[in-house]
Coordinates of N, CA and C and ligand atoms in Angstrom, one line a residue:
X20 N 0.9 -1.2 0.0 CA 0.0 0.4 0.0 C 0.6 1.2 0.0
X21 N 0.3 2.2 -0.7 CA 1.2 3.4 -1.0 C 1.0 4.5 0.6
X22 N -0.2 4.6 0.9 CA -0.2 5.1 2.1 C -0.9 6.4 1.7
X23 N -1.2 6.7 -0.1 CA -2.1 8.1 -0.3 C -3.1 7.8 -0.3
X24 N -3.5 8.3 -0.3 CA -5.3 8.4 0.3 C -5.8 8.8 -1.4
X25 N -6.7 8.3 -1.7 CA -7.2 8.0 -3.0 C -8.2 9.3 -3.0
X26 N -7.9 9.6 -4.5 CA -8.7 11.3 -4.6 C -9.8 10.8 -5.6
X27 N -10.9 11.2 -5.6 CA -11.9 11.0 -7.1 C -12.8 12.1 -7.1
X28 N -12.1 13.7 -7.9 CA -12.7 14.3 -8.6 C -13.5 14.4 -9.4
X29 N -14.5 15.1 -9.5 CA -15.2 15.4 -10.8 C -15.7 16.9 -11.3
X30 N -15.1 17.0 -12.4 CA -15.0 17.8 -13.4 C -16.2 18.2 -14.1
X31 N -17.1 19.0 -13.6 CA -18.6 19.2 -13.9 C -18.5 19.7 -15.9
X32 N -17.4 20.4 -15.5 CA -17.2 21.2 -16.8 C -18.2 22.4 -16.9
X33 N -18.7 22.7 -18.4 CA -19.6 24.1 -18.4 C -21.2 23.2 -18.2
X34 N -21.9 22.2 -17.4 CA -23.2 21.5 -17.7 C -23.9 21.8 -16.8
X35 N -25.1 21.7 -17.0 CA -26.1 21.8 -15.9 C -26.6 23.3 -15.3
X36 N -27.6 22.9 -15.0 CA -28.6 24.5 -14.5 C -28.4 24.3 -13.1
X37 N -29.4 25.5 -12.1 CA -29.5 25.2 -10.9 C -30.3 24.0 -10.5
X38 N -31.0 23.7 -11.2 CA -32.1 22.4 -10.2 C -31.0 21.2 -10.7
X39 N -30.5 20.6 -11.9 CA -30.0 19.6 -11.6 C -28.6 19.6 -11.2
X40 N -28.1 21.0 -10.7 CA -26.9 20.5 -9.8 C -27.1 20.3 -8.7
X41 N -27.9 20.8 -7.7 CA -28.7 20.8 -6.7 C -29.1 19.5 -6.8
X42 N -29.9 18.7 -7.6 CA -30.4 17.6 -7.0 C -29.2 16.7 -7.1
X43 N -28.1 16.6 -7.8 CA -26.8 15.8 -8.4 C -26.0 15.8 -7.1
X44 N -26.1 17.4 -6.4 CA -25.3 17.4 -4.7 C -25.9 16.3 -4.2
X45 N -27.3 16.7 -3.7 CA -28.0 15.9 -3.0 C -28.1 14.2 -2.8
X46 N -27.8 13.9 -4.1 CA -28.2 12.5 -4.6 C -26.6 11.9 -4.0
X47 N -25.3 13.1 -4.4 CA -24.1 12.7 -4.2 C -24.1 12.9 -2.4
X48 N -24.2 13.8 -1.8 CA -24.2 13.5 -0.3 C -24.9 12.5 0.4
X49 N -25.9 12.3 0.0 CA -26.8 10.7 0.7 C -25.9 9.5 0.1
X50 N -25.9 9.6 -1.4 CA -24.9 8.5 -1.6 C -23.5 7.9 -1.1
X51 N -23.2 9.2 -0.3 CA -21.5 9.1 -0.1 C -21.3 9.0 1.8
X52 N -22.6 9.4 2.4 CA -22.6 9.1 3.8 C -21.8 10.1 4.3
X53 N -21.2 10.0 5.6 CA -20.6 10.7 6.5 C -19.2 10.7 6.4
X54 N -18.8 9.6 6.1 CA -17.7 9.3 5.8 C -17.4 8.3 4.4
X55 N -16.0 8.6 4.4 CA -15.6 7.5 3.0 C -13.8 7.6 2.7
X56 N -13.6 6.1 2.6 CA -12.1 6.1 2.2 C -11.4 6.8 1.5
X57 N -11.7 6.9 0.6 CA -11.7 8.2 -0.7 C -11.9 9.4 -0.6
X58 N -11.0 10.6 -0.8 CA -11.4 11.9 -0.7 C -12.1 12.2 -2.0
X59 N -12.9 12.9 -1.8 CA -14.1 12.9 -3.1 C -14.3 14.9 -3.1
X60 N -14.0 15.0 -4.4 CA -14.4 16.2 -4.4 C -15.2 16.6 -5.6
X61 N -15.9 17.7 -5.9 CA -16.7 18.0 -7.2 C -16.4 19.2 -7.4
X62 N -16.3 19.8 -9.4 CA -15.5 21.1 -9.5 C -17.0 21.3 -10.5
X63 N -18.1 22.1 -9.4 CA -19.1 22.5 -10.4 C -18.5 23.9 -11.1
X64 N -18.9 24.6 -12.1 CA -19.2 25.8 -12.5 C -19.4 26.9 -11.7
X65 N -18.4 27.8 -11.8 CA -18.7 28.9 -10.9 C -20.0 28.9 -10.1
X66 N -20.6 29.6 -11.2 CA -22.4 30.0 -10.5 C -22.8 28.8 -9.5
X67 N -22.4 27.7 -9.7 CA -23.1 26.5 -8.7 C -22.0 26.3 -7.5
X68 N -21.3 27.1 -7.2 CA -19.9 27.1 -6.4 C -20.8 27.2 -4.8
X69 N -21.7 28.0 -4.6 CA -22.1 28.5 -3.1 C -23.1 27.5 -3.3
X70 N -23.7 26.6 -4.0 CA -24.9 25.8 -4.0 C -23.9 24.6 -3.6
X71 N -23.0 24.4 -4.1 CA -22.6 23.0 -3.7 C -21.7 23.1 -2.1
X72 N -21.2 24.6 -1.5 CA -21.1 24.6 -0.6 C -21.8 24.7 0.6
X73 N -22.9 24.9 0.2 CA -24.8 24.7 1.1 C -24.8 23.8 1.0
X74 N -25.2 22.8 -0.4 CA -25.7 21.4 -0.2 C -23.9 20.5 0.3
X75 N -23.3 20.5 0.3 CA -22.1 19.5 0.6 C -21.0 19.6 2.1
X76 N -22.1 20.9 3.0 CA -21.2 21.7 4.1 C -21.4 20.2 4.9
X77 N -20.4 19.8 6.0 CA -20.6 18.9 7.1 C -20.4 17.4 5.9
X78 N -20.7 17.8 4.9 CA -20.3 15.9 4.3 C -19.2 15.4 4.3
X79 N -18.7 14.1 3.5 CA -17.3 14.0 3.2 C -17.4 14.3 1.9
X80 N -17.9 15.1 1.1 CA -17.2 16.0 -0.2 C -17.0 16.9 -0.1
X81 N -15.9 17.6 -0.7 CA -15.3 19.0 -1.0 C -15.5 19.5 -1.9
X82 N -15.6 20.4 -2.4 CA -15.2 21.1 -4.0 C -14.3 22.1 -4.3
X83 N -14.3 21.8 -5.4 CA -13.4 23.3 -6.1 C -13.5 23.9 -7.1
X84 N -13.0 24.7 -7.7 CA -13.2 25.2 -8.8 C -12.6 24.8 -10.0
X85 N -13.2 24.9 -11.2 CA -12.3 24.5 -12.8 C -11.1 25.3 -12.9
X86 N -11.0 26.3 -12.6 CA -10.1 27.2 -13.4 C -10.1 28.4 -12.4
X87 N -8.4 29.5 -12.5 CA -9.2 31.2 -11.7 C -7.8 31.2 -12.7
X88 N -7.7 33.1 -12.1 CA -7.1 34.0 -12.9 C -5.6 34.1 -12.0
X89 N -4.9 34.7 -12.5 CA -3.4 35.0 -11.9 C -3.4 35.7 -10.9
X90 N -4.3 36.7 -10.9 CA -4.4 38.0 -10.2 C -4.7 37.7 -9.2
X91 N -4.7 38.3 -7.9 CA -5.4 38.1 -6.8 C -6.6 38.8 -7.0
X92 N -6.4 39.8 -7.2 CA -7.8 40.5 -7.5 C -7.5 42.2 -8.5
X93 N -8.4 42.8 -8.5 CA -8.1 43.8 -9.9 C -9.1 44.1 -11.0
X94 N -8.4 45.0 -11.9 CA -9.7 45.2 -12.9 C -9.4 44.3 -14.0
X95 N -9.9 43.0 -13.6 CA -9.4 41.8 -15.0 C -11.3 41.3 -15.3
X96 N -11.9 42.4 -15.8 CA -13.4 41.8 -16.2 C -13.4 40.2 -16.3
X97 N -14.7 39.9 -15.7 CA -14.7 38.3 -16.2 C -13.7 37.1 -15.8
X98 N -12.8 37.9 -14.6 CA -12.0 36.6 -13.9 C -12.5 36.6 -12.9
X99 N -12.0 35.0 -12.0 CA -12.7 35.1 -10.5 C -10.9 34.9 -9.9
X100 N -10.7 35.0 -8.9 CA -9.4 34.8 -8.0 C -9.6 33.7 -7.4
X101 N -8.6 33.1 -6.9 CA -8.0 32.5 -5.9 C -9.1 32.3 -4.7
X102 N -8.7 33.6 -4.1 CA -9.1 34.0 -2.8 C -10.9 34.3 -2.6
X103 N -11.3 34.0 -4.0 CA -13.2 33.9 -4.2 C -13.1 32.5 -4.1
X104 N -12.5 31.9 -4.6 CA -13.1 30.1 -4.2 C -13.0 29.9 -3.3
X105 N -11.5 30.5 -2.3 CA -11.4 29.9 -1.0 C -12.6 30.4 -0.1
X106 N -13.1 31.8 -0.6 CA -14.1 32.7 0.4 C -14.9 31.2 0.2
X107 N -15.2 30.8 -0.3 CA -16.6 29.9 -0.8 C -16.0 28.3 -0.6
X108 N -15.3 28.4 0.4 CA -14.8 27.5 0.8 C -14.1 26.5 -0.2
X109 N -13.5 26.4 -1.2 CA -13.3 25.5 -2.4 C -11.6 24.9 -1.5
X110 N -11.6 23.6 -1.4 CA -10.4 23.3 -1.2 C -9.5 22.9 -2.9
X111 N -10.2 22.7 -3.6 CA -8.8 22.7 -4.8 C -9.6 23.2 -6.0
X112 N -8.7 23.7 -6.7 CA -9.1 24.1 -8.5 C -7.9 23.3 -9.4
X113 N -8.8 23.1 -10.7 CA -8.5 22.5 -11.9 C -7.3 23.6 -12.5
X114 N -6.3 23.2 -12.6 CA -5.6 24.3 -13.5 C -4.9 23.5 -14.6
X115 N -4.6 23.9 -15.7 CA -4.3 23.6 -17.2 C -5.1 22.3 -17.8
X116 N -6.0 21.9 -17.6 CA -7.1 21.6 -18.4 C -6.5 21.5 -19.9
X117 N -6.9 20.3 -20.5 CA -6.5 19.8 -21.8 C -7.2 21.5 -22.8
X118 N -8.8 21.4 -22.1 CA -9.5 21.9 -22.7 C -9.4 23.8 -23.0
X119 N -9.0 23.8 -21.1 CA -8.0 25.4 -21.5 C -6.9 25.8 -22.1
X120 N -6.2 24.7 -22.2 CA -5.3 24.8 -22.8 C -5.1 24.5 -24.7
X121 N -5.7 23.9 -25.3 CA -6.5 23.9 -26.3 C -7.6 25.0 -26.9
X122 N -8.2 25.6 -26.3 CA -9.4 26.4 -26.1 C -9.3 27.8 -26.0
X123 N -8.2 28.0 -25.1 CA -8.5 29.8 -24.4 C -7.1 29.6 -24.0
X124 N -5.8 28.6 -25.1 CA -4.7 29.8 -25.2 C -3.6 29.2 -24.2
X125 N -4.0 28.3 -23.3 CA -3.0 28.8 -22.0 C -2.3 27.6 -22.2
X126 N -0.9 28.3 -22.1 CA 0.6 28.0 -22.3 C 0.9 27.5 -21.1
X127 N 2.2 26.3 -21.3 CA 2.6 25.8 -20.1 C 3.0 27.0 -18.7
X128 N 3.2 28.2 -19.3 CA 4.2 29.7 -18.5 C 2.5 29.9 -17.6
X129 N 1.7 30.2 -18.5 CA 0.2 30.7 -17.8 C -0.1 29.6 -16.7
X130 N 0.0 28.4 -17.0 CA -0.5 27.3 -16.2 C 0.4 27.2 -14.6
X131 N 1.5 27.8 -15.1 CA 2.5 27.6 -13.5 C 2.5 28.5 -13.0
X132 N 1.9 29.5 -13.4 CA 1.3 30.9 -13.2 C -0.4 30.9 -12.1
X133 N -1.1 29.9 -13.0 CA -2.4 29.8 -12.4 C -1.9 28.8 -11.1
X134 N -1.3 27.7 -11.2 CA -1.0 27.1 -10.0 C -0.2 28.0 -8.7
X135 N 0.7 28.7 -8.9 CA 1.4 29.3 -7.8 C 0.1 30.4 -7.3
X136 N -0.8 30.8 -8.1 CA -2.0 31.6 -7.6 C -2.8 30.8 -6.6
X137 N -3.6 29.7 -6.8 CA -4.1 28.6 -6.4 C -3.1 28.4 -4.6
X138 N -2.0 28.0 -4.9 CA -1.4 28.2 -3.5 C -1.1 29.3 -3.1
X139 N -0.9 30.3 -3.4 CA -1.1 31.3 -2.7 C -2.4 31.9 -2.2
X140 N -3.4 31.5 -2.3 CA -4.3 31.5 -1.9 C -5.3 30.3 -1.1
X141 N -4.6 29.2 -0.9 CA -4.7 28.2 0.0 C -5.3 27.2 -0.5
X142 N -5.3 27.2 -2.0 CA -6.4 25.9 -2.9 C -5.0 25.1 -3.2
X143 N -5.7 23.9 -3.7 CA -4.8 22.6 -3.8 C -5.0 22.5 -5.4
X144 N -4.0 23.0 -6.0 CA -4.2 23.1 -7.5 C -4.0 21.7 -7.8
X145 N -5.0 21.2 -8.8 CA -5.3 19.7 -9.6 C -4.5 20.2 -10.7
X146 N -2.9 19.4 -11.0 CA -2.0 20.1 -12.4 C -2.8 19.0 -13.3
X147 N -3.1 19.1 -14.3 CA -3.5 18.5 -15.2 C -1.9 18.3 -16.6
X148 N -2.1 17.3 -16.6 CA -0.9 17.0 -17.8 C -1.3 16.3 -18.7
X149 N -0.8 16.4 -20.1 CA -1.2 15.1 -20.9 C -1.0 15.1 -22.6
X150 N -0.8 14.2 -23.4 CA -0.3 14.3 -24.7 C -1.6 14.5 -25.6
X151 N -1.5 14.5 -26.7 CA -2.2 14.5 -27.8 C -2.3 13.3 -28.5
X152 N -2.8 13.2 -29.6 CA -3.0 11.7 -29.8 C -1.9 11.8 -30.9
X153 N -2.0 12.9 -31.4 CA -0.2 12.7 -32.4 C 0.7 12.9 -31.9
X154 N 1.1 13.3 -30.6 CA 1.9 13.2 -29.7 C 2.2 11.8 -29.2
X155 N 1.0 11.5 -28.8 CA 1.4 9.7 -28.4 C 1.8 9.4 -29.5
X156 N 1.4 9.1 -30.7 CA 1.6 8.4 -32.3 C 2.9 8.6 -32.5
X157 N 3.9 9.8 -32.1 CA 5.5 10.1 -32.0 C 5.9 10.0 -31.6
X158 N 5.4 8.9 -30.3 CA 6.1 8.6 -29.3 C 6.5 9.8 -28.4
X159 N 6.4 11.3 -28.4 CA 6.5 12.2 -27.7 C 5.6 12.3 -26.0
X160 N 4.7 11.0 -25.8 CA 4.0 11.2 -24.8 C 4.8 11.7 -22.9
X161 N 5.9 10.9 -22.8 CA 7.3 11.1 -22.1 C 7.4 13.1 -21.9
X162 N 8.2 13.2 -23.3 CA 8.7 14.8 -23.5 C 7.5 15.8 -23.2
X163 N 6.2 15.4 -23.5 CA 5.2 16.5 -23.1 C 5.4 16.8 -22.0
X164 N 4.8 15.5 -21.2 CA 4.5 15.2 -19.5 C 5.8 16.0 -19.2
X165 N 7.0 15.8 -19.5 CA 7.7 16.1 -18.6 C 8.0 17.8 -18.9
X166 N 7.7 18.0 -20.0 CA 8.0 19.9 -20.4 C 7.1 20.5 -19.9
X167 N 5.7 19.9 -19.7 CA 4.7 20.3 -18.8 C 4.8 20.8 -17.3
X168 N 5.5 19.7 -17.2 CA 5.8 19.2 -15.4 C 6.7 20.8 -14.9
X169 N 7.9 20.4 -16.2 CA 9.0 20.9 -16.0 C 9.0 22.7 -15.7
X170 N 8.1 23.1 -16.4 CA 7.7 24.7 -16.4 C 6.8 25.0 -15.0
X171 N 6.7 24.2 -14.4 CA 5.6 24.3 -13.2 C 7.1 24.3 -12.1
X172 N 7.4 23.2 -11.9 CA 8.3 22.8 -11.1 C 10.0 24.1 -11.3
X173 N 9.8 24.6 -12.5 CA 10.7 25.9 -12.1 C 10.4 27.0 -11.5
X174 N 8.9 27.3 -11.9 CA 8.6 29.0 -11.3 C 8.1 28.2 -9.9
X175 N 7.6 27.0 -9.4 CA 7.2 26.7 -8.2 C 8.2 25.9 -7.1
X176 N 8.9 25.3 -7.6 CA 9.7 24.3 -6.9 C 9.6 23.3 -6.6
X177 N 9.7 22.1 -6.5 CA 9.6 20.9 -6.3 C 8.7 20.5 -4.7
X178 N 9.1 21.4 -3.7 CA 8.5 21.7 -2.4 C 7.2 21.9 -2.8
X179 N 6.5 22.5 -3.7 CA 5.2 22.8 -3.8 C 4.0 21.4 -4.5
X180 N 4.7 20.4 -4.5 CA 4.4 19.2 -4.7 C 3.7 19.0 -3.7
X181 N 4.0 19.0 -2.5 CA 3.6 19.0 -0.9 C 2.0 19.3 -1.2
X182 N 1.7 20.4 -2.0 CA 0.1 20.7 -2.0 C -0.1 21.0 -3.0
X183 N -0.1 20.2 -3.8 CA -0.9 20.1 -5.3 C -1.4 18.1 -5.6
X184 N -2.1 18.5 -6.2 CA -2.1 17.0 -7.0 C -2.2 17.1 -8.2
X185 N -1.4 15.7 -9.4 CA -1.2 15.6 -10.5 C -2.4 15.1 -11.6
X186 N -2.5 15.5 -12.0 CA -3.7 14.6 -12.7 C -3.2 14.4 -14.4
X187 N -3.2 13.1 -14.8 CA -2.6 12.6 -16.1 C -3.8 12.3 -17.1
X188 N -3.8 13.3 -17.8 CA -5.0 13.4 -18.9 C -4.7 12.8 -20.3
X189 N -4.6 11.6 -20.7 CA -4.7 12.0 -22.5 C -5.2 12.6 -23.1
X190 N -5.3 13.4 -23.8 CA -5.7 14.2 -24.3 C -7.2 13.7 -25.5
X191 N -6.5 12.6 -26.1 CA -7.4 11.6 -26.7 C -8.2 10.9 -26.3
X192 N -7.9 10.8 -24.5 CA -9.1 10.3 -24.0 C -10.2 11.0 -23.6
X193 N -9.9 12.6 -23.6 CA -10.9 13.1 -22.3 C -12.3 12.9 -23.5
X194 N -13.4 12.8 -22.8 CA -14.8 12.5 -23.5 C -14.7 12.2 -25.4
X195 N -14.3 11.1 -25.1 CA -13.9 10.2 -26.6 C -14.7 8.8 -25.8
X196 N -14.3 8.1 -24.7 CA -14.8 7.1 -24.6 C -13.9 6.3 -24.8
X197 N -12.4 6.8 -25.3 CA -11.5 5.8 -25.6 C -10.8 6.2 -24.2
X198 N -10.5 4.7 -23.5 CA -9.7 5.1 -22.2 C -8.0 4.9 -22.6
X199 N -7.3 5.0 -22.0 CA -6.0 4.8 -22.0 C -5.9 3.4 -21.0
X200 N -5.6 2.5 -21.4 CA -5.5 0.9 -20.8 C -4.7 1.4 -19.0
X201 N -4.9 -0.1 -18.4 CA -4.4 0.3 -17.0 C -2.8 0.4 -17.4
X202 N -2.7 0.0 -18.1 CA -1.1 -0.3 -18.5 C -0.4 1.1 -19.2
X203 N -0.9 1.5 -20.0 CA -0.7 2.7 -20.8 C -0.6 3.9 -19.8
X204 N -1.7 3.9 -19.1 CA -1.5 5.0 -18.0 C -0.5 4.8 -16.8
X205 N -0.6 3.5 -16.4 CA 0.6 3.0 -15.3 C 1.5 3.6 -15.8
X206 N 2.1 3.4 -17.0 CA 3.1 3.5 -17.3 C 3.9 5.2 -17.2
X207 N 2.9 5.7 -17.8 CA 3.1 7.4 -17.7 C 3.1 7.6 -16.1
X208 N 2.0 7.3 -15.3 CA 2.3 7.6 -14.1 C 3.3 7.4 -13.2
X209 N 4.1 6.2 -13.8 CA 4.8 5.9 -12.9 C 6.5 7.0 -13.1
X210 N 6.4 7.2 -14.8 CA 7.2 8.3 -15.4 C 7.2 9.8 -14.7
X211 N 6.2 9.8 -14.5 CA 5.4 11.0 -13.9 C 6.0 11.0 -12.1
X212 N 6.0 10.1 -11.4 CA 6.3 9.9 -10.1 C 7.9 10.0 -10.1
X213 N 8.8 9.1 -11.2 CA 10.3 9.1 -11.3 C 10.3 10.3 -11.6
X214 N 10.1 10.9 -12.3 CA 10.3 12.4 -12.4 C 10.6 13.2 -11.5
X215 N 9.2 13.6 -10.5 CA 9.6 14.2 -9.2 C 10.2 13.5 -8.2
X216 N 10.7 12.2 -8.7 CA 11.4 11.3 -7.7 C 12.7 12.3 -7.5
X217 N 13.4 12.3 -8.6 CA 14.6 12.4 -9.4 C 14.5 14.0 -8.4
X218 N 14.1 14.7 -8.0 CA 14.1 16.0 -7.4 C 14.1 15.9 -5.8
X219 N 13.2 14.9 -5.6 CA 12.1 14.5 -4.1 C 11.8 13.3 -3.8
X220 N 12.6 12.2 -3.7 CA 11.8 11.0 -3.1 C 10.7 10.8 -3.0
X221 N 10.9 11.8 -1.0 CA 9.6 12.1 0.0 C 8.4 12.2 -0.7
X222 N 9.0 13.9 -1.1 CA 7.4 14.4 -1.8 C 6.7 13.4 -3.5
X223 N 8.1 12.4 -3.9 CA 6.9 12.1 -4.7 C 6.2 11.0 -4.6
X224 N 6.6 10.1 -3.7 CA 6.4 9.2 -2.9 C 4.9 9.4 -2.2
X225 N 4.5 10.9 -1.9 CA 3.2 11.1 -1.5 C 2.4 11.7 -2.0
X226 N 2.9 12.2 -3.6 CA 1.8 13.3 -4.5 C 1.1 12.0 -4.8
X227 N -0.5 12.6 -5.0 CA -1.2 11.6 -5.7 C -1.5 12.4 -6.9
X228 N -1.3 11.1 -7.8 CA -1.5 11.4 -9.4 C -3.2 10.6 -9.5
X229 N -3.7 11.5 -10.3 CA -5.1 10.9 -10.9 C -5.2 10.8 -12.4
X230 N -6.1 10.0 -12.7 CA -5.9 9.4 -13.9 C -7.5 10.0 -14.2
X231 N -6.9 10.7 -15.8 CA -8.4 11.4 -15.9 C -8.6 11.1 -17.4
X232 N -9.8 10.7 -18.1 CA -10.1 10.3 -19.4 C -10.7 8.9 -19.7
X233 N -11.9 9.5 -19.9 CA -13.5 8.4 -19.8 C -13.6 7.3 -18.8
X234 N -12.9 7.8 -17.9 CA -13.0 6.4 -16.7 C -14.7 6.6 -16.8
X235 N -15.1 5.5 -16.4 CA -16.7 5.1 -15.9 C -16.6 3.9 -14.9
X236 N -17.9 3.7 -14.3 CA -18.0 2.8 -13.7 C -17.2 1.5 -13.8
X237 N -17.2 0.9 -15.0 CA -17.1 0.3 -15.5 C -15.1 0.1 -15.5
X238 N -14.4 0.6 -15.9 CA -13.3 0.6 -15.8 C -12.6 1.2 -14.5
X239 N -12.9 1.7 -13.4 CA -12.4 2.8 -12.8 C -11.5 1.6 -11.7
X240 N -11.8 0.6 -11.5 CA -11.7 -0.8 -10.7 C -10.2 -1.0 -11.0
X241 N -9.9 -1.4 -12.4 CA -8.3 -1.8 -12.7 C -7.7 -0.5 -12.9
X242 N -8.6 0.4 -13.3 CA -7.2 1.6 -13.7 C -6.6 1.9 -11.9
X243 N -7.8 2.2 -11.1 CA -7.3 2.6 -10.0 C -6.3 1.6 -9.0
X244 N -6.7 0.2 -9.5 CA -5.5 -0.4 -9.0 C -4.8 -0.8 -9.2
X245 N -4.0 0.1 -10.3 CA -2.4 0.0 -10.6 C -1.2 1.2 -9.9
X246 N -0.3 0.6 -9.2 CA 0.1 1.1 -8.3 C 0.2 2.5 -8.1
X247 N 0.7 3.6 -9.4 CA 1.0 4.8 -9.4 C -0.4 5.7 -9.3
X248 N -1.7 4.8 -9.9 CA -2.6 5.8 -9.9 C -3.7 5.7 -8.7
X249 N -3.4 7.0 -8.1 CA -4.3 7.5 -6.7 C -5.6 7.9 -6.9
X250 N -6.5 7.5 -8.0 CA -7.7 7.8 -8.3 C -8.3 8.4 -9.6
X251 N -8.9 9.6 -9.3 CA -9.4 10.4 -10.9 C -9.8 10.9 -10.7
X252 N -9.6 11.9 -12.2 CA -10.4 13.2 -12.6 C -11.5 12.8 -13.6
X253 N -13.2 13.1 -13.1 CA -13.8 12.5 -13.8 C -14.6 13.8 -14.6
X254 N -14.9 13.7 -16.1 CA -15.5 14.6 -16.6 C -17.3 14.2 -16.9
X255 N -17.5 13.5 -17.9 CA -19.1 12.9 -18.1 C -19.3 12.3 -16.9
X256 N -18.8 11.2 -16.6 CA -19.2 10.4 -15.6 C -19.8 10.9 -14.2
X257 N -19.0 11.9 -14.0 CA -19.5 12.6 -12.9 C -20.9 13.7 -12.8
X258 N -21.1 13.5 -14.0 CA -22.4 14.5 -13.7 C -23.6 13.1 -13.4
X259 N -23.4 11.9 -13.7 CA -24.6 11.1 -13.6 C -24.4 10.3 -12.0
X260 N -24.9 10.6 -11.1 CA -24.8 9.9 -10.0 C -24.5 9.0 -9.7
X261 N -25.1 8.1 -10.5 CA -25.2 6.6 -9.9 C -23.6 5.9 -10.5
X262 N -23.3 6.6 -11.4 CA -21.8 6.3 -12.3 C -21.0 7.0 -11.3
X263 N -20.9 8.2 -11.2 CA -20.0 8.6 -10.2 C -19.6 7.8 -8.9
X264 N -20.8 7.8 -8.3 CA -20.9 6.7 -7.1 C -20.4 5.4 -7.1
X265 N -20.1 5.0 -8.3 CA -19.7 3.5 -8.4 C -18.3 3.7 -8.3
X266 N -17.9 4.7 -9.1 CA -16.1 4.8 -9.5 C -15.8 5.3 -7.8
X267 N -16.5 6.5 -7.3 CA -15.9 6.3 -5.9 C -15.8 5.1 -5.0
X268 N -16.6 3.8 -4.7 CA -16.5 2.7 -4.7 C -15.3 2.2 -5.1
X269 N -14.9 1.9 -6.3 CA -13.9 1.8 -6.9 C -12.7 2.2 -6.3
X270 N -12.5 3.3 -6.0 CA -11.4 3.9 -5.4 C -11.6 3.7 -3.7
X271 N -12.9 3.8 -2.8 CA -12.4 3.2 -1.7 C -12.0 1.6 -1.6
Ligands
PEP301 C1 -11.8 15.6 -18.0 O1 -12.4 16.7 -18.7 O2 -11.2 16.2 -17.2 C2 -12.3 14.7 -18.6 C3 -11.5 13.1 -17.8 O3 -13.4 13.8 -18.9 P1 -13.9 12.8 -19.3 O4 -14.0 11.6 -18.3 O5 -15.6 13.2 -19.6 O6 -13.1 12.0 -20.1

């Protein structure tokens, strides 16, 4: 046993409305009960974070944001600061999700800055890394993941990983129904841990590395049983209460 507490985090993306979010949160709250072996988090759209705080307070489920701005406050129309997320009780915030990298032009440097801003606000960043299909097919997976990690390490130092979570999310597996095989995922997770381990063995042994990419109730157990997979970052399946609860049980 690694001693690392598994984490299952749901990324709701830009889905739902007030009624569906409220129903999902209530069902999760009662489905999980007061205690869970794995840590459980949900990351709703910003506007439904207060609803999550209200519904989940005192439960075994914590909540987080899907993004934040690099600045702590100021004239940045339309942005949300880490301190605002903390103010609403967020524990986590996702940074560097591949949708933000691909659709909103977030590069490695900006991701490293957002990671820093998250920690400065007292949030735990869930740092997403992962390769595209073209990169995998040209044997660039390790180079890409190493580059994405290096930019964060250069700016924030290896010690920052005591208060961070890494999520390996192969871009070709996100929302596509194509899951990395447990062996493919484990190989990259082991690479990430070994890479961090070259800088600090204790820190790399303690950092949780989640897998994300079309995780479902039916494949979660096999993925989570790999030695370097410490849970999952779940997109589509986190919007279906029963499916998400099955994934949570697989991590327990
Ligand atoms: C995600 O968006 O982080 C994700 C893993 O999505 P999905 O589970 O839908 O592939």
